[in-house]
Tab-separated table of C-alpha atoms in Angstrom:
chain	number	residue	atom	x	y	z
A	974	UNK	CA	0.000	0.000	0.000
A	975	UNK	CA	1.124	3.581	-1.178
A	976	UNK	CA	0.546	6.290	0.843
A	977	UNK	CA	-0.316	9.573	-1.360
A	978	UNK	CA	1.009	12.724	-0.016
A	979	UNK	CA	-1.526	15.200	1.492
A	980	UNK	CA	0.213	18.118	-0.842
A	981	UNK	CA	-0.743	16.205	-4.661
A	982	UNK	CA	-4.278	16.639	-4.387
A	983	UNK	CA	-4.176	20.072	-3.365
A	984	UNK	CA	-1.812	20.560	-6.601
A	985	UNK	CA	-4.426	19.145	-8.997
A	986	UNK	CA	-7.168	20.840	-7.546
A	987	UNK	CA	-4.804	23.817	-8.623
A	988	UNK	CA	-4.235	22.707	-11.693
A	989	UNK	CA	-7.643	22.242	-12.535
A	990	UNK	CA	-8.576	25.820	-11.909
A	991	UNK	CA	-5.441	27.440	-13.488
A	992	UNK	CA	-6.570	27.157	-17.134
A	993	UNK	CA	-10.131	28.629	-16.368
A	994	UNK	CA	-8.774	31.562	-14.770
A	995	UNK	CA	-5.933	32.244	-17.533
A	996	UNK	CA	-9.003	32.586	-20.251
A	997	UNK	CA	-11.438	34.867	-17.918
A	998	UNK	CA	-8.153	37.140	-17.603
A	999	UNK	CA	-7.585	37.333	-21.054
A	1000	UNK	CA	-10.959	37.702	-22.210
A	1001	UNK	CA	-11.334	41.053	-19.295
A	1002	UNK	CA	-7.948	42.258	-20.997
A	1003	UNK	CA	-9.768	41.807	-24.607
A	1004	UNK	CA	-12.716	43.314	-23.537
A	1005	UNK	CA	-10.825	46.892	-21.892
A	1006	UNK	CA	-8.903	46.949	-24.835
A	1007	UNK	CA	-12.103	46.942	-27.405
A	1008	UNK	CA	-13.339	49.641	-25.101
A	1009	UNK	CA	-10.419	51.475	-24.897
A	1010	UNK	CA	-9.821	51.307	-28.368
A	1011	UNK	CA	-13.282	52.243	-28.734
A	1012	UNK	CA	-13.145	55.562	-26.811
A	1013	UNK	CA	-10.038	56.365	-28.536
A	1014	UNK	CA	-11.608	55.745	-32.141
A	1015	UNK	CA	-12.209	58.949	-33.956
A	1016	UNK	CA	-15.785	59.090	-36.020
A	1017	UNK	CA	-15.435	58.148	-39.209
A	1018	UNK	CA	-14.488	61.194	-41.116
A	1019	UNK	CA	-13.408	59.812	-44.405
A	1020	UNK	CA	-14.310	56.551	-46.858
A	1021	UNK	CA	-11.445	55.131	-48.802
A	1022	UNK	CA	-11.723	52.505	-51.799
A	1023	UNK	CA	-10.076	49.952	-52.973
A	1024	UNK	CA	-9.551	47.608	-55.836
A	1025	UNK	CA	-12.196	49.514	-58.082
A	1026	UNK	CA	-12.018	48.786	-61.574
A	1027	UNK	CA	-14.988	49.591	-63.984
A	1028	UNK	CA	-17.210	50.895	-60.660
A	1029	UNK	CA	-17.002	54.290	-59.314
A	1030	UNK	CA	-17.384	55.382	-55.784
A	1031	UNK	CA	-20.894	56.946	-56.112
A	1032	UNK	CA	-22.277	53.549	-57.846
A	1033	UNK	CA	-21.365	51.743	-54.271
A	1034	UNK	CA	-23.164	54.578	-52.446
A	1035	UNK	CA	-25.545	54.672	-55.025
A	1036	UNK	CA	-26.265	50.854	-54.192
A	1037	UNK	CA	-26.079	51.381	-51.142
A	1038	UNK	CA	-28.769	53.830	-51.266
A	1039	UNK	CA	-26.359	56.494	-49.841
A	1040	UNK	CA	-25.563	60.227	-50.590
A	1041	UNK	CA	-22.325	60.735	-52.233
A	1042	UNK	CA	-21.000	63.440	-50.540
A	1043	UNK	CA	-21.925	63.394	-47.185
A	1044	UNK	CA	-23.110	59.747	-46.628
A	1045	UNK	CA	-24.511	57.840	-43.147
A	1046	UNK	CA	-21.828	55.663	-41.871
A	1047	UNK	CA	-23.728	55.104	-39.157
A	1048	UNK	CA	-24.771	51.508	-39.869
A	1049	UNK	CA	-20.892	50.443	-41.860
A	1050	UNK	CA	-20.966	47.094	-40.428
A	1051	UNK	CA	-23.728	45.787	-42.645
A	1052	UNK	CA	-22.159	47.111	-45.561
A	1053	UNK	CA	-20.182	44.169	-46.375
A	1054	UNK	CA	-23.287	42.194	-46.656
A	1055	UNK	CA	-24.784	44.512	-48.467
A	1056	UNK	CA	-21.852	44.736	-51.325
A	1057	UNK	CA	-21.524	41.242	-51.463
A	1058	UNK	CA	-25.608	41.374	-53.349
A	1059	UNK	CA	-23.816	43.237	-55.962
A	1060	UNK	CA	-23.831	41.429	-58.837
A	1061	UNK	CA	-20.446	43.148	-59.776
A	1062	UNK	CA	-18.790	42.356	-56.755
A	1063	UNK	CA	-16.991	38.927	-56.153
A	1064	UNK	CA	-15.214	39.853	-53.305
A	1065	UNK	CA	-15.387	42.675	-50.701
A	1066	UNK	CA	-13.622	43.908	-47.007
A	1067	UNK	CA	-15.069	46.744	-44.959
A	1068	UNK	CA	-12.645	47.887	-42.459
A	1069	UNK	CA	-12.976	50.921	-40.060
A	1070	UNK	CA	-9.407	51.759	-38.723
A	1071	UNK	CA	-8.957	54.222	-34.938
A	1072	UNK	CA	-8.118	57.371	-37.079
A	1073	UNK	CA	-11.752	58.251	-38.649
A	1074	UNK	CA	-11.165	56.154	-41.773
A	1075	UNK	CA	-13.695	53.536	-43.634
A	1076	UNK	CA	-11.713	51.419	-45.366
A	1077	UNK	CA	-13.736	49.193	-48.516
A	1078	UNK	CA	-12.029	47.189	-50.440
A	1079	UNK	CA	-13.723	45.508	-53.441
A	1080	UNK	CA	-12.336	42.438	-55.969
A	1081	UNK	CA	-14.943	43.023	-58.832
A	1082	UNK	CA	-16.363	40.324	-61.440
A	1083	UNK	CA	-14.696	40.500	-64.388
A	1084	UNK	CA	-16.928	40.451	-67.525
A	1085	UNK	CA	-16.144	38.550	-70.374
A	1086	UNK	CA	-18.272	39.261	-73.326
A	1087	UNK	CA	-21.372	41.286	-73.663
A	1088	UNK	CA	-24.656	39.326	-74.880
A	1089	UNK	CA	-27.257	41.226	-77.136
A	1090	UNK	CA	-30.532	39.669	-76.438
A	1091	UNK	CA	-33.915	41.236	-78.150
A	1092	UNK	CA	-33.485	45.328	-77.413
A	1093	UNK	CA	-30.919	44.557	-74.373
A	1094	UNK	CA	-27.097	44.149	-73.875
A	1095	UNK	CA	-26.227	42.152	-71.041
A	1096	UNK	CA	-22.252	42.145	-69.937
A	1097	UNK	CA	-21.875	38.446	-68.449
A	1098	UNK	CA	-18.499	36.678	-66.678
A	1099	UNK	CA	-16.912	33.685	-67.818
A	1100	UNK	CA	-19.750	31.400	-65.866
A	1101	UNK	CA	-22.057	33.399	-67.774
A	1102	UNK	CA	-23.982	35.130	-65.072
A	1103	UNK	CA	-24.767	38.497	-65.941
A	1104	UNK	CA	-23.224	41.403	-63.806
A	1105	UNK	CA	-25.610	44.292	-65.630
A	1106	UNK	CA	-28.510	45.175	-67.872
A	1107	UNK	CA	-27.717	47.596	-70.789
A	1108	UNK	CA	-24.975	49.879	-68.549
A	1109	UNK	CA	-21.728	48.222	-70.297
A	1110	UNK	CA	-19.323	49.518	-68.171
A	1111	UNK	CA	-15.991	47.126	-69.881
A	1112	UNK	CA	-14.180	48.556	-73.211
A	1113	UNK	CA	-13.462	46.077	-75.980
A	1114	UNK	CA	-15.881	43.672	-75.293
A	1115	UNK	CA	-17.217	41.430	-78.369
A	1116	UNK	CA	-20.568	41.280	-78.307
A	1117	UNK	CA	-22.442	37.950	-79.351
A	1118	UNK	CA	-26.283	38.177	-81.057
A	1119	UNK	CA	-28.874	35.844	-80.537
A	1120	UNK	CA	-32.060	35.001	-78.808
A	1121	UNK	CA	-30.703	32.931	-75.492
A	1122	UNK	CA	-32.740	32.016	-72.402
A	1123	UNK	CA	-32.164	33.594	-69.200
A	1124	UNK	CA	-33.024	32.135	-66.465
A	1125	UNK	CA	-31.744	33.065	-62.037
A	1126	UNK	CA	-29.467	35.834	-63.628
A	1127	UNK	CA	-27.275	34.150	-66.288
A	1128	UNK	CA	-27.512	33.257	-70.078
A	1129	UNK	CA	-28.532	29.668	-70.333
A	1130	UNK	CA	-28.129	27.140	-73.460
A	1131	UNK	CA	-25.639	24.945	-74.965
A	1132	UNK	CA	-25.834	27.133	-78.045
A	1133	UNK	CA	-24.291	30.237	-76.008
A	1134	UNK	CA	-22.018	27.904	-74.254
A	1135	UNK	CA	-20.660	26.378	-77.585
A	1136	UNK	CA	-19.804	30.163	-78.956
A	1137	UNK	CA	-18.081	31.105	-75.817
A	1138	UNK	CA	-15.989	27.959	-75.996
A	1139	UNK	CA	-15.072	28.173	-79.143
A	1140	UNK	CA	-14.247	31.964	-78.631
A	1141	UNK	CA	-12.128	31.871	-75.501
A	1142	UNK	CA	-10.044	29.010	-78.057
A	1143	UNK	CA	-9.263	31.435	-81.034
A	1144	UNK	CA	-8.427	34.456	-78.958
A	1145	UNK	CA	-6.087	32.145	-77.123
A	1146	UNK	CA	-4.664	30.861	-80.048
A	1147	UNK	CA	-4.940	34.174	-82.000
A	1148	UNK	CA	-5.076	37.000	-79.729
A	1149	UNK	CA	-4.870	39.508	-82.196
A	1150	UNK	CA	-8.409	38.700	-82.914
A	1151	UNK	CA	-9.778	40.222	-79.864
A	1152	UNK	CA	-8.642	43.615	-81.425
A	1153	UNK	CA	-9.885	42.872	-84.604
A	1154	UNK	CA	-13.788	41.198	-84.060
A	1155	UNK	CA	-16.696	43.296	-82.922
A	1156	UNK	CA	-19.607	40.894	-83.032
A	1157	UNK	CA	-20.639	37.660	-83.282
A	1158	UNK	CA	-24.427	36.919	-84.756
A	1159	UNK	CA	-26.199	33.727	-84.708
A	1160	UNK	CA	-29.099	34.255	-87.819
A	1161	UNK	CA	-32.826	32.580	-87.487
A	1162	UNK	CA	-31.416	30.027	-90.227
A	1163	UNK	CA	-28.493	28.815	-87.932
A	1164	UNK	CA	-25.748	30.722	-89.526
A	1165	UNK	CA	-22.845	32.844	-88.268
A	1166	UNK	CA	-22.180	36.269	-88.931
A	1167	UNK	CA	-19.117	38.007	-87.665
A	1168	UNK	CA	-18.122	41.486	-88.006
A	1169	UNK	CA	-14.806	42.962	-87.547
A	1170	UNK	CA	-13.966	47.052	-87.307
A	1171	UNK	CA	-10.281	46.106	-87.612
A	1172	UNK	CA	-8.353	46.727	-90.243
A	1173	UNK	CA	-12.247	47.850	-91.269
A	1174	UNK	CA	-15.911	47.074	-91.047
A	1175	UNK	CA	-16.235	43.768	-92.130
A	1176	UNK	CA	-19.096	41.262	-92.810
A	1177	UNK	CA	-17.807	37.450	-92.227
A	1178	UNK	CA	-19.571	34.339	-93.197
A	1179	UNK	CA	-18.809	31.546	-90.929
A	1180	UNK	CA	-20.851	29.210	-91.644
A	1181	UNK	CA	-23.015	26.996	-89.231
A	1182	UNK	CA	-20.628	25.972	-86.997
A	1183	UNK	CA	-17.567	27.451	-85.728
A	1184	UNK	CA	-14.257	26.098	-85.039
A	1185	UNK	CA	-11.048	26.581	-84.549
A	1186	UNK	CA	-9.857	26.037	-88.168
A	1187	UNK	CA	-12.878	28.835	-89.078
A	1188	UNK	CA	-11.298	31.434	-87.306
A	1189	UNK	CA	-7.667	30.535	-88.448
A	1190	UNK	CA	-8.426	31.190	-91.770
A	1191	UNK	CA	-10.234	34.650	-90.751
A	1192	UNK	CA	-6.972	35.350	-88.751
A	1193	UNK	CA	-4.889	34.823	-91.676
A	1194	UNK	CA	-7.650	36.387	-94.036
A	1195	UNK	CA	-7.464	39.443	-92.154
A	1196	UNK	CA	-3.473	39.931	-92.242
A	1197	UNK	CA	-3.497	39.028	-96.004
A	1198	UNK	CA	-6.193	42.063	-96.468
A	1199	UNK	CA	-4.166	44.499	-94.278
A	1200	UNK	CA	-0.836	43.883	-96.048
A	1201	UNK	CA	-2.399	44.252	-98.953
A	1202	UNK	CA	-4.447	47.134	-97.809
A	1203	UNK	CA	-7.748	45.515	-99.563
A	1204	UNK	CA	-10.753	46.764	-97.781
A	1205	UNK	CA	-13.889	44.355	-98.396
A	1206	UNK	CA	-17.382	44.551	-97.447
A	1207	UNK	CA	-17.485	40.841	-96.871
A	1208	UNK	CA	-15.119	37.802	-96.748
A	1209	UNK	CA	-16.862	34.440	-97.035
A	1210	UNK	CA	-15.403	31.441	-95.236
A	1211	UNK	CA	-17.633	28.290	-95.551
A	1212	UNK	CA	-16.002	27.200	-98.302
A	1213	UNK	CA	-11.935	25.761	-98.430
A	1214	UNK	CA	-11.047	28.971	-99.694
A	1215	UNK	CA	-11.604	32.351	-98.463
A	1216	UNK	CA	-13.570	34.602	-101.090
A	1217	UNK	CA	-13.551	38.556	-100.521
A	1218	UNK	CA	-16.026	40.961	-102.058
C-alpha cells in the first residue's frame, strides 16, 4: 500500500482551476482593450476605396442607397453584406481603422463578353452570369447576337455555351483577334455572322458551326487584307477557300 502525499491533491485541484482563470483574464484584458480602443476611435471622417475597376465610388453609395457626398456611416458594419448582393462584386472587405477612416475594399467580377438579347445588352463573366442590364461599363468587349434564355441571372443554353468555348479558343490561339472582331451573330437560319472594325468594317460568313480552323483562316484572311491594304465589305469562309467581295 502507497501512501499519497496530502500536498498532490491540493496541486491538482490547482491545476484544474489554473486554465479557467488564464481565459477569464484574457478575455477582461480583450474586452478593456475593445473599449479602450473604442473611446479612442475617432468618427469616421473619411471613406477610402479599394480595388475599383470599372465601378465608381458613387455607384457603391448609389447601391447602397447612400448620398455621395456626405453619406450615413452610421450603420458600416452591414455594408459588407450589403456589397456582397452586388452582382459586380466577387469579393469585398469593410474595415474601419482608430483614425476616422472607412476602409472598402472591393475584388470586382470580371466580364467577359457582352450578350445582345432582343433590345438589351447584357455584360456576363466567364460562368455566364450576368453582372448588368444595358450599362456596359468594360471597353473592348465582343458582343455575341442571338435570342438565349435567361433564367436566375445568367444566359442559359448549350448554343451560347458552344460560342463562348469556341471563342475563348481562337483568342487564345490568336489574340490579335480580340482587337480585330466586334460581333458575333447567330441568324434565325443557324448561320454565323461576324463582323470585324479592324483593319475595317467587315461582314464574315462563318458558316453553321464554328471552329477553330474557321477562325484561323479569318486570322490569316485578315493579315493578307491588311498587307495588302484591300478593304472588303465581306469575306466568305464556308467554303476551303476564303472569297472577298
Amino acid at each position: 500500500m502507497v501512501d499519497t502525499p496530502p500536498e498532490m491533491p491540493e496541486k491538482r485541484l490547482g491545476q484544474r482551476f489554473l486554465v479557467p482563470i488564464v481565459l477569464l483574464v484574457s478575455a477582461f484584458v480583450a474586452i478593456i482593450l475593445v473599449f479602450q480602443w473604442g473611446n479612442r476611435a475617432k468618427p469616421i471622417r473619411q471613406v477610402q476605396f479599394e480595388g475599383l475597376v470599372v465601378l465608381r465610388p458613387e455607384d457603391i453609395f448609389e447601391f447602397l442607397g447612400l448620398e455621395r457626398e456626405a453619406p450615413d456611416t452610421s450603420h458600416w458594419m452591414e455594408w459588407e453584406t450589403k456589397l456582397l448582393l452586388h452582382p459586380r462584386v466577387h469579393k469585398v472587405q469593410v474595415r474601419r481603422d482608430p483614425k476616422g477612416f472607412l476602409h472598402i475594399k472591393i475584388e470586382e467580377k470580371v466580364a467577359e463578353f457582352v450578350v445582345h438579347i432582343g433590345n438589351s445588352l447584357y455584360e456576363v463573366d466567364e460562368s455566364l452570369q450576368i453582372l448588368s442590364k444595358d450599362s456596359v461599363l468594360a471597353n473592348h468587349l465582343i458582343v455575341i447576337t442571338g435570342n438565349f434564355p435567361i433564367t436566375a441571372g445568367k444566359i442559359e443554353g448549350t448554343q451560347i455555351m458552344d460560342i463562348t468555348k469556341d471563342l475563348r479558343q481562337a483568342l487564345t490561339a490568336y489574340p490579335k483577334l480580340k482587337n480585330r472582331i466586334s460581333e458575333i451573330t447567330i441568324e434565325n437560319d443557324g448561320e454565323h455572322l461576324l463582323f470585324t472594325y479592324s483593319p475595317s468594317r467587315i461582314k464574315v460568313y462563318l458558316g453553321d458551326k464554328l471552329s477553330l480552323y474557321s477562325f484561323r483562316k479569318l486570322y490569316a484572311s485578315l493579315a493578307y487584307l491588311e498587307n495588302e491594304g484591300i478593304s472588303p465589305s465581306s469575306i466568305d469562309l464556308r467554303g476551303e477557300d476564303a472569297v472577298y467581295h
